[in-house]
GROMACS .gro file of C-alpha atoms in nm:
model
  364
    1UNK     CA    1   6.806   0.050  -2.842
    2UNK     CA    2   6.912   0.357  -3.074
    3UNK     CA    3   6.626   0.488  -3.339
    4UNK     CA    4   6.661   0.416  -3.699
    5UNK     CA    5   6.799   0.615  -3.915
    6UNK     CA    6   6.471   0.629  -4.119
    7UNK     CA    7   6.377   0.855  -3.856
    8UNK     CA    8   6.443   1.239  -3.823
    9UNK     CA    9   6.365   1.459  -3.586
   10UNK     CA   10   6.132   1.802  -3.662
   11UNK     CA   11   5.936   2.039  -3.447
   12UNK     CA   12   5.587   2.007  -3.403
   13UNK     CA   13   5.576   2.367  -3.612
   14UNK     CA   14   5.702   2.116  -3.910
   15UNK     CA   15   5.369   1.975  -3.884
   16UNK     CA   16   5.123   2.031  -4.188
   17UNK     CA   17   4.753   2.091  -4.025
   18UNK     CA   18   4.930   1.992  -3.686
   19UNK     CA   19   4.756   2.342  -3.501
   20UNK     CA   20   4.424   2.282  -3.704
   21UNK     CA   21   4.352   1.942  -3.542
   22UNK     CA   22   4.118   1.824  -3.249
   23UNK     CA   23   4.379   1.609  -3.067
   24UNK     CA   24   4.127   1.552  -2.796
   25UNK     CA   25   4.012   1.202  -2.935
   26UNK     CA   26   4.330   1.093  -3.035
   27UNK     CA   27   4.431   1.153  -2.640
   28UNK     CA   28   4.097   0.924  -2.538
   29UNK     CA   29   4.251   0.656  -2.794
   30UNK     CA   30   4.601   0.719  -2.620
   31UNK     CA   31   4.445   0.680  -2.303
   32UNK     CA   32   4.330   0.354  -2.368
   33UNK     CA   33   4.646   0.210  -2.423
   34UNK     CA   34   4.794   0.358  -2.155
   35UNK     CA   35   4.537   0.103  -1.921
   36UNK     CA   36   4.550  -0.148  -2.133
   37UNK     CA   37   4.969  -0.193  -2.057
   38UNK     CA   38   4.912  -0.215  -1.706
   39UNK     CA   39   4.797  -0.562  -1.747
   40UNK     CA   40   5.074  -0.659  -2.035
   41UNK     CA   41   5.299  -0.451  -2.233
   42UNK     CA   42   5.343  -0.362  -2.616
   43UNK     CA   43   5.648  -0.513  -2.774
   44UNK     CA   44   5.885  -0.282  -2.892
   45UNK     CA   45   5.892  -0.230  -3.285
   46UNK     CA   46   6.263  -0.251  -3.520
   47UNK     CA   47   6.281   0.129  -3.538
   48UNK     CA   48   6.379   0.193  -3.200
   49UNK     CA   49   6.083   0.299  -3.045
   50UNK     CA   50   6.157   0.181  -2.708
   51UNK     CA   51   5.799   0.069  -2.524
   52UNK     CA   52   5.977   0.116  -2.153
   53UNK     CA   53   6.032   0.477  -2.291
   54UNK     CA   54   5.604   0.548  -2.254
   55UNK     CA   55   5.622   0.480  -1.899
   56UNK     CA   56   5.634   0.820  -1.789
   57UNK     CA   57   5.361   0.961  -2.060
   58UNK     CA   58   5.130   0.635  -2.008
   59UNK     CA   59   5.104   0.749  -1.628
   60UNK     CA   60   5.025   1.081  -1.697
   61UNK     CA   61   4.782   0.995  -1.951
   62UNK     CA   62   4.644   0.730  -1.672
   63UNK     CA   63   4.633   0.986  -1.382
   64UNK     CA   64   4.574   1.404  -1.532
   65UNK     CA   65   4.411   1.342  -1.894
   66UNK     CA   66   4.357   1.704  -2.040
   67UNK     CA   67   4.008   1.801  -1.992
   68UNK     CA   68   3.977   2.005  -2.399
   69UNK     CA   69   4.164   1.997  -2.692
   70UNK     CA   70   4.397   2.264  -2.585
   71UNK     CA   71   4.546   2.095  -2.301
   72UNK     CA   72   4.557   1.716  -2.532
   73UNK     CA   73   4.781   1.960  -2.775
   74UNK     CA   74   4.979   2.048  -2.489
   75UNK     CA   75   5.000   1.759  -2.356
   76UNK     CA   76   5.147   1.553  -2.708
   77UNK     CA   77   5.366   1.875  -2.742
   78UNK     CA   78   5.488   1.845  -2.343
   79UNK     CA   79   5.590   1.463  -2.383
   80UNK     CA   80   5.705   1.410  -2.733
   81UNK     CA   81   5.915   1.504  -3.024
   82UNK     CA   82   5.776   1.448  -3.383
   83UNK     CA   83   6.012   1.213  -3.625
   84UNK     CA   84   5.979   1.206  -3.993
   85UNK     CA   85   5.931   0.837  -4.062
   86UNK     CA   86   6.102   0.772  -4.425
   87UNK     CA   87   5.958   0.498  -4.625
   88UNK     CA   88   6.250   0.267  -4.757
   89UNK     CA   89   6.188   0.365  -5.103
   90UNK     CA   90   5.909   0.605  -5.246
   91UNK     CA   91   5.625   0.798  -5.099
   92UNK     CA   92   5.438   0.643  -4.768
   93UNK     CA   93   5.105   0.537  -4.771
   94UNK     CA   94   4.772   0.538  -4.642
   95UNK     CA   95   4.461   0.269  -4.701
   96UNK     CA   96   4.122   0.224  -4.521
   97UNK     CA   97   3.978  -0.034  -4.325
   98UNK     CA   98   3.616  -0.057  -4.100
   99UNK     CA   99   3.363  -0.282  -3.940
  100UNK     CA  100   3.129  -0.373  -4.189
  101UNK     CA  101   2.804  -0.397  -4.056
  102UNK     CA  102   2.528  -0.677  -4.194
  103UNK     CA  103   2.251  -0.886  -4.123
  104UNK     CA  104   2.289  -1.257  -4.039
  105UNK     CA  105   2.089  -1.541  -3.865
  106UNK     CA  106   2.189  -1.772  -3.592
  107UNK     CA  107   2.077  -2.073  -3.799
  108UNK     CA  108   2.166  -2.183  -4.182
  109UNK     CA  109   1.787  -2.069  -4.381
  110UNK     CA  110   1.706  -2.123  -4.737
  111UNK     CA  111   1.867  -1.683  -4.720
  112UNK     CA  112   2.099  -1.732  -4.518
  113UNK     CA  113   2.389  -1.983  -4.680
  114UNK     CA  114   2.683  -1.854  -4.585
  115UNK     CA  115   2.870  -1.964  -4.249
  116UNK     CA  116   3.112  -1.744  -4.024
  117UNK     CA  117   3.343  -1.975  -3.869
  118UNK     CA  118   3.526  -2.018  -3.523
  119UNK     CA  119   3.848  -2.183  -3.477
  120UNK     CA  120   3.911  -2.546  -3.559
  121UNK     CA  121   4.017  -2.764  -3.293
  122UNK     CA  122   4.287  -2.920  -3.542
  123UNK     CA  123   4.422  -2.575  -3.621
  124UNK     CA  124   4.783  -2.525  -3.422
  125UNK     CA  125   4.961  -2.208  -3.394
  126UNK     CA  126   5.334  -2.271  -3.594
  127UNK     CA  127   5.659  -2.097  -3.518
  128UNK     CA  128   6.029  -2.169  -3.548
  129UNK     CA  129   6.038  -2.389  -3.205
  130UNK     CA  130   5.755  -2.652  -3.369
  131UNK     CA  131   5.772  -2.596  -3.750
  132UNK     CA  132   5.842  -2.887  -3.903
  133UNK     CA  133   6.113  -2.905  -4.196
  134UNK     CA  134   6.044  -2.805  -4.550
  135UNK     CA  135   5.733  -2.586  -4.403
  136UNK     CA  136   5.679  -2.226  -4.593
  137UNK     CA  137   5.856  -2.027  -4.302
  138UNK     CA  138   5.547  -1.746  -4.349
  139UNK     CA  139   5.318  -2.002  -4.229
  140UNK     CA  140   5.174  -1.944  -3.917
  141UNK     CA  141   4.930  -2.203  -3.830
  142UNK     CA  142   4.872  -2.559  -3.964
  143UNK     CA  143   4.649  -2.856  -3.905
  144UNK     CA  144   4.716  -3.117  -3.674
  145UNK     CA  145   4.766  -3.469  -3.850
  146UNK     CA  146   4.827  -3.821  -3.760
  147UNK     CA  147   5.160  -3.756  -3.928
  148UNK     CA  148   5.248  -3.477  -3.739
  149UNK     CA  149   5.189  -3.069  -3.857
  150UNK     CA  150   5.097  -3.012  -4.259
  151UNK     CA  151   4.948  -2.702  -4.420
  152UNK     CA  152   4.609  -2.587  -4.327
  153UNK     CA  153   4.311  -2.635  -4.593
  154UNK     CA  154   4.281  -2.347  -4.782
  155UNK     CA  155   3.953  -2.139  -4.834
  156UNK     CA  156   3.871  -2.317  -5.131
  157UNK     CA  157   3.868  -2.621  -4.992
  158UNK     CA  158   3.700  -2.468  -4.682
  159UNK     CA  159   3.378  -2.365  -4.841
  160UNK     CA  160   3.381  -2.695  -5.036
  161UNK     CA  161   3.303  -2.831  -4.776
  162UNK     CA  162   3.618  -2.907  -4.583
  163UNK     CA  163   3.503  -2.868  -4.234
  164UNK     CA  164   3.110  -2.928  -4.270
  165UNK     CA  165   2.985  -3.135  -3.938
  166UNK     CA  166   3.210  -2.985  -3.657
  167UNK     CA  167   2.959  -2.727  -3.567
  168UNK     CA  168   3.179  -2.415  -3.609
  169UNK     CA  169   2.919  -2.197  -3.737
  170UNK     CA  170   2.890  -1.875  -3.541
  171UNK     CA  171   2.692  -1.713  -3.811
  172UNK     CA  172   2.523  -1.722  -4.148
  173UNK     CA  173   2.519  -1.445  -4.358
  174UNK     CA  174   2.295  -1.473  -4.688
  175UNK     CA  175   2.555  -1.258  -5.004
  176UNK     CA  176   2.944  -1.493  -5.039
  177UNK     CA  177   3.088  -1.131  -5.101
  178UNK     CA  178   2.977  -0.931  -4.799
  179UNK     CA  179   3.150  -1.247  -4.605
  180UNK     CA  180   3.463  -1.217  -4.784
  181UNK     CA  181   3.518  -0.872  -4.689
  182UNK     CA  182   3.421  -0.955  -4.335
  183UNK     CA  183   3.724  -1.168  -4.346
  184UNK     CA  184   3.941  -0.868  -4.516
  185UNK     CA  185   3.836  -0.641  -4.197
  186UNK     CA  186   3.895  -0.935  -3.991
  187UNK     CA  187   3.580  -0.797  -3.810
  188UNK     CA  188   3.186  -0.721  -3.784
  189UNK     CA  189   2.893  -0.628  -3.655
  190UNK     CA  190   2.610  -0.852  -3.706
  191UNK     CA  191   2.263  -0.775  -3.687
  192UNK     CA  192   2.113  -1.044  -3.576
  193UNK     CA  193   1.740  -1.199  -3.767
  194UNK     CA  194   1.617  -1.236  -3.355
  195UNK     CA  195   1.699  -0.865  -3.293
  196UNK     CA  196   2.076  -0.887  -3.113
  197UNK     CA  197   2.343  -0.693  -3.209
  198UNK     CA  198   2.650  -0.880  -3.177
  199UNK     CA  199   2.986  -0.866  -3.297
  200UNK     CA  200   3.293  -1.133  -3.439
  201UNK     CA  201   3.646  -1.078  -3.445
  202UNK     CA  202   3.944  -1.237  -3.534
  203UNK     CA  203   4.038  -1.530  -3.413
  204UNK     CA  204   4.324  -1.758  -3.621
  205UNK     CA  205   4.364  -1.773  -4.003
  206UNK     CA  206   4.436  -2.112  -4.236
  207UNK     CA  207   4.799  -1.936  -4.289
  208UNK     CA  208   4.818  -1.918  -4.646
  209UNK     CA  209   4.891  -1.545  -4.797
  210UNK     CA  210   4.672  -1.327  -4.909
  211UNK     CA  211   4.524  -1.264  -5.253
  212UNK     CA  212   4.348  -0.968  -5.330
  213UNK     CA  213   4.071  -0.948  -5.538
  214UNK     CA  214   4.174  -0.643  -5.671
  215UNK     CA  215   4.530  -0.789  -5.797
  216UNK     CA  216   4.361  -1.064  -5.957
  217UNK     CA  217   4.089  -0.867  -6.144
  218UNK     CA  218   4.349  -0.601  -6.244
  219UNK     CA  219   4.601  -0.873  -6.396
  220UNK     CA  220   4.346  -1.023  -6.582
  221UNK     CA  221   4.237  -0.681  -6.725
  222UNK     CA  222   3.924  -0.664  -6.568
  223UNK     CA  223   3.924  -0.332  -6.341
  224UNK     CA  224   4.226  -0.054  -6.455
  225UNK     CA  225   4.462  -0.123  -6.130
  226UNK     CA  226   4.363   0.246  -6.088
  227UNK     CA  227   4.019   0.253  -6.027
  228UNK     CA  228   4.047  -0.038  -5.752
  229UNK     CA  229   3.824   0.022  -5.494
  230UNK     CA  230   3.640  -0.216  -5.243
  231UNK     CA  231   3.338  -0.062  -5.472
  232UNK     CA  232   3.454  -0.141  -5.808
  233UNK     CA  233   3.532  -0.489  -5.701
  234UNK     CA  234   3.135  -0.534  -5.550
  235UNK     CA  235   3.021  -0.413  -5.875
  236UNK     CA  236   3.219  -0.643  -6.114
  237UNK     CA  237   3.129  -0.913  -5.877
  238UNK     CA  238   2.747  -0.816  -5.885
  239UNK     CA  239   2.792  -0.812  -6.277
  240UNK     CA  240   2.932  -1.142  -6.275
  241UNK     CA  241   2.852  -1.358  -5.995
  242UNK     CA  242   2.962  -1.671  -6.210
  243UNK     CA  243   3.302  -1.587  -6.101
  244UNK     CA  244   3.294  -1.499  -5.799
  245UNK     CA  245   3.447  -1.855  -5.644
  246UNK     CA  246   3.690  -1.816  -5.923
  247UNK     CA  247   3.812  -1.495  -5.792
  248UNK     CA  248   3.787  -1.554  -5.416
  249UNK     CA  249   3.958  -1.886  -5.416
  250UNK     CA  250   4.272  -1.707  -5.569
  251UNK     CA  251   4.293  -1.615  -5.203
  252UNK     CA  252   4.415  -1.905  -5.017
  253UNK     CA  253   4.415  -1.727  -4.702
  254UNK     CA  254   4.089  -1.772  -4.487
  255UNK     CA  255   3.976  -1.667  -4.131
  256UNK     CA  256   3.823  -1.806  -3.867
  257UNK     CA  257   3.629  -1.561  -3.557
  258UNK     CA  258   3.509  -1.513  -3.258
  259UNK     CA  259   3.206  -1.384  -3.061
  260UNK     CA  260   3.283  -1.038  -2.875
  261UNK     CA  261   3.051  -0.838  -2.757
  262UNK     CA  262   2.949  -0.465  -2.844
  263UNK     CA  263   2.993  -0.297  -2.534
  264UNK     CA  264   3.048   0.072  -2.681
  265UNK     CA  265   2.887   0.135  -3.012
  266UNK     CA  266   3.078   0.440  -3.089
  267UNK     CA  267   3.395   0.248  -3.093
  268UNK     CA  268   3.529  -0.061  -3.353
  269UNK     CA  269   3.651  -0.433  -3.232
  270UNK     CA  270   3.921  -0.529  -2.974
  271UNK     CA  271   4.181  -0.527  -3.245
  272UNK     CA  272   4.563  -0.626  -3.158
  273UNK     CA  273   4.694  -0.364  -2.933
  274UNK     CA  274   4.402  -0.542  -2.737
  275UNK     CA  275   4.228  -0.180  -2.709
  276UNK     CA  276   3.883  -0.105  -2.895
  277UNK     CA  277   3.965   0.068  -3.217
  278UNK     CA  278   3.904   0.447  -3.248
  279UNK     CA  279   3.677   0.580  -3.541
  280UNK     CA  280   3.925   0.802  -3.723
  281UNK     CA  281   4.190   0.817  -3.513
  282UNK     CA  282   4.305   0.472  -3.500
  283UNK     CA  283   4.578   0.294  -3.741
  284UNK     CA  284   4.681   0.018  -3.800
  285UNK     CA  285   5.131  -0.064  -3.902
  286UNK     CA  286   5.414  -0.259  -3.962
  287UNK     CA  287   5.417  -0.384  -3.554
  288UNK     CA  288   5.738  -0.547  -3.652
  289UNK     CA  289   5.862  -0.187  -3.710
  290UNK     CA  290   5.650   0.022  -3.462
  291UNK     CA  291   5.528  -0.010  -3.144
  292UNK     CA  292   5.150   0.024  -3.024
  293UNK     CA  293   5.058   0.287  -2.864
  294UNK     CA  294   5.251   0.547  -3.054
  295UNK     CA  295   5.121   0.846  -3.179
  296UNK     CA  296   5.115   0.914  -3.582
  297UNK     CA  297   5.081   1.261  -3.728
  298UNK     CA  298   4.966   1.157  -4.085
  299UNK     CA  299   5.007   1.363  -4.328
  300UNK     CA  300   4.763   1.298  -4.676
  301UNK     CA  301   4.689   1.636  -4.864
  302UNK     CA  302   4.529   1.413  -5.117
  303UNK     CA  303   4.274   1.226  -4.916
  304UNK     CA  304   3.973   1.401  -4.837
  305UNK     CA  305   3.703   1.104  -4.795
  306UNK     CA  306   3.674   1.115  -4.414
  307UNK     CA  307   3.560   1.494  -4.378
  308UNK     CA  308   3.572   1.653  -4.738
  309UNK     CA  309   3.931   1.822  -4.624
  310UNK     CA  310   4.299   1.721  -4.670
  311UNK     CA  311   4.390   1.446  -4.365
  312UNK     CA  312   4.590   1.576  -4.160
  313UNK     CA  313   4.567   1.412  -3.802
  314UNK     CA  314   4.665   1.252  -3.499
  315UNK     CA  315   4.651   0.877  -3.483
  316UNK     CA  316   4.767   0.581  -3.275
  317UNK     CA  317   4.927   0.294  -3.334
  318UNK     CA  318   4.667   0.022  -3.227
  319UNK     CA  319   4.629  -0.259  -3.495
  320UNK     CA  320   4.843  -0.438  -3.753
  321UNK     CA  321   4.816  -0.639  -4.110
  322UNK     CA  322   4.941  -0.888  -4.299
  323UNK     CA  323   4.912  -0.629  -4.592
  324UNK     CA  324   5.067  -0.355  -4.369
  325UNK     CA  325   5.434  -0.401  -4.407
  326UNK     CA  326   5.704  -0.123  -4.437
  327UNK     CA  327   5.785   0.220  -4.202
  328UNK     CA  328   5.529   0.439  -4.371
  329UNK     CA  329   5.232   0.218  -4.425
  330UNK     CA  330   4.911   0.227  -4.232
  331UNK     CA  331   4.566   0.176  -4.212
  332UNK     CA  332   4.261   0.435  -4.127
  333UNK     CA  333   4.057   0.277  -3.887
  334UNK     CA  334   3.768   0.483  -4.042
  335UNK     CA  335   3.445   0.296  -3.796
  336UNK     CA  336   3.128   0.070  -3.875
  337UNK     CA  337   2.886   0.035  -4.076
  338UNK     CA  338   2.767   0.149  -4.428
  339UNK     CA  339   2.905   0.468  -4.432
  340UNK     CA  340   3.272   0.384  -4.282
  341UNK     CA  341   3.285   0.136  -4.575
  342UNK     CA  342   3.210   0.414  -4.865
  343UNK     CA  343   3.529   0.604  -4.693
  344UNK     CA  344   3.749   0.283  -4.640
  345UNK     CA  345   3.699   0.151  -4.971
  346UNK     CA  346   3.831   0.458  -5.135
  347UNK     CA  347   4.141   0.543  -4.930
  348UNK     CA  348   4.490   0.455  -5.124
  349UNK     CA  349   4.686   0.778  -5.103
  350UNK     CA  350   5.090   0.946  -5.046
  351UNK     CA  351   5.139   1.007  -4.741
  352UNK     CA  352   5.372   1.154  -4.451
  353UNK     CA  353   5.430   0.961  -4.139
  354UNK     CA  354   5.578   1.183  -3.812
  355UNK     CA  355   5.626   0.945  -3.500
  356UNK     CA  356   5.548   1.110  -3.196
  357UNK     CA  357   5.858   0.954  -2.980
  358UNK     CA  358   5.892   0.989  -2.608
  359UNK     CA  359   6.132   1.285  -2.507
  360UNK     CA  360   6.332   1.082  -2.309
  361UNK     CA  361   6.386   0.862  -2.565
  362UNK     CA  362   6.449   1.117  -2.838
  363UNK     CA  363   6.699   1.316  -2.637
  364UNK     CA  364   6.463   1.626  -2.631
   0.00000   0.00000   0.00000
């Protein structure tokens, strides 16, 4: 397995902001990868980023993690090489995502109206080996008939009513929009009315693709595609609440969750590298293209929301998205709550992607 192309190598002196950094948390994020492949590994992404190549560095990180942020600088700089990671065409780029954080009751109350859901028991997971013929190939799950697999209801047919009486309710939340973007997270924290803390995650999805609000609203001339934020989208849904199941139901996607619980508050969900997400230093990417685990020196001059400075920092590779396609896309994993939502919601800016790639596998 060679690397791409779209990859080239540079020194770590290449590095905007790369000597300014505290690469100490991004190591503890590292780290827990490196135990979480003991039990099963990380597939290997498109680019060439071999996952038998982090044996070595995985150990290390396992058995001698550095004790400051000198020796994790030392340490990235001992075991890898940085790669510029070119996007196919135009600049890379950088979004936000969190945990939001809200209050919801065990049971359905004249408040509280709006239901979380688990996983059907008629939902399948689809791929090539049991798709049937003339299914949309980007399909992923579908609902098991007496005539065999068909598409999944959709989310408008969902909260219509589709699935009322099969007692799938984990939660009820009282506001239709703070659930939707509990579903764009694919996470939360929910404070529960009899004084638990708990937390869902994400489970399986109807299969449909996604619809963002955002797109809709700015086709139809509502918000400047511009000025897009998670906040501008709350506040012309606040101002016209009459709309809202127009809007939503655009999306066809919806997703169902799970209960986890919240064993660290200072960390985010179990998300698909199967480690607990990382408050700033965790991103998610194309895992068709990369492979977990690896370390992203992201370079946004432009994007000052998580510490009122240009980003420029050390991530890892720990999560993925539907919306996260291409070499240099990602994510900010910026944490939970309130506050991580006012950063996430703002994040859309150029970026610079360098791959921290094994030696060994880089030929350094």
């Amino acid at each position: 397995m060679s690397l791409s192309p779209l990859m080239t190598a540079k020194t770590f002196g290449d590095l905007p902001g790369w000597g300014d950094d505290d690469h100490l948390p991004a190591f503890e994020a590292f780290r827990r990868s490196a135990f979480h492949v003991l039990t099963k590994p990380y597939r290997s992404g498109a680019l060439g980023v071999a996952f038998g190549a982090f044996a070595e560095v995985y150990a290390q990180a396992r058995e001698a993690p550095p004790q400051d942020a000198t020796q994790a600088r030392a340490f990235f700089e001992r075991y890898f090489v940085p790669m510029l990671v070119r996007a196919e065409s135009g600049a890379g780029l950088v979004t936000g995502f969190y945990e939001p954080e809200v209050e919801a009751s065990p049971v359905r109350t004249e408040h509280f109206t709006v239901p979380l859901l688990s996983r059907p028991a008629d939902l399948a997971d689809v791929d090539d080996a049991n798709r049937p013929a003339g299914m949309d190939p980007y399909l992923a799950f579908a609902g098991r008939t007496t005539d065999g697999l068909a598409e999944y209801f959709d989310r408008g047919a969902i909260e219509r009513g589709a699935l009322d009486g099969q007692g799938l309710e984990i939660a009820w939340l009282a506001d239709k929009v703070d659930a939707f973007f509990i579903h764009v997270q694919g996470a939360a924290r929910l404070a529960m009315t009899d004084g638990r803390l708990c937390r869902v995650t994400y489970a399986a999805k109807s299969g449909q693709r996604f619809t963002g609000p955002g797109k809709v609203l700015s086709e139809a001339g509502e918000i400047p595609l511009a000025e897009v934020t998670m906040q501008s989208i709350r506040a012309w849904f606040k101002a016209h609440p009459e709309r809202i199941d127009e809007i939503l139901w655009r999306n066809r996607s919806y997703i169902f969750f799970r209960e986890a619980d919240v064993a660290d508050a200072s960390l985010g969900p179990i998300a698909a590298a199967k480690v607990p997400l990382t408050p700033g230093r965790s991103v998610a990417v194309d895992r068709l293209l990369h492979t977990f685990g690896t370390p992203f020196h992201i370079d946004a001059p432009t994007l000052t929301a998580f510490d009122k400075k240009p980003f420029r920092r050390l991530m890892i590779a720990q999560d993925t998205g539907s919306a996260i396609t291409g070499p240099a896309r990602g994510d900010l994993f910026a944490g939970s709550g309130d506050a991580a939502g006012e950063i996430a919601g703002v994040v859309r800016n150029a970026a610079d992607f360098y791959a921290l790639v094994p030696r060994a596998l880089a030929g350094g």
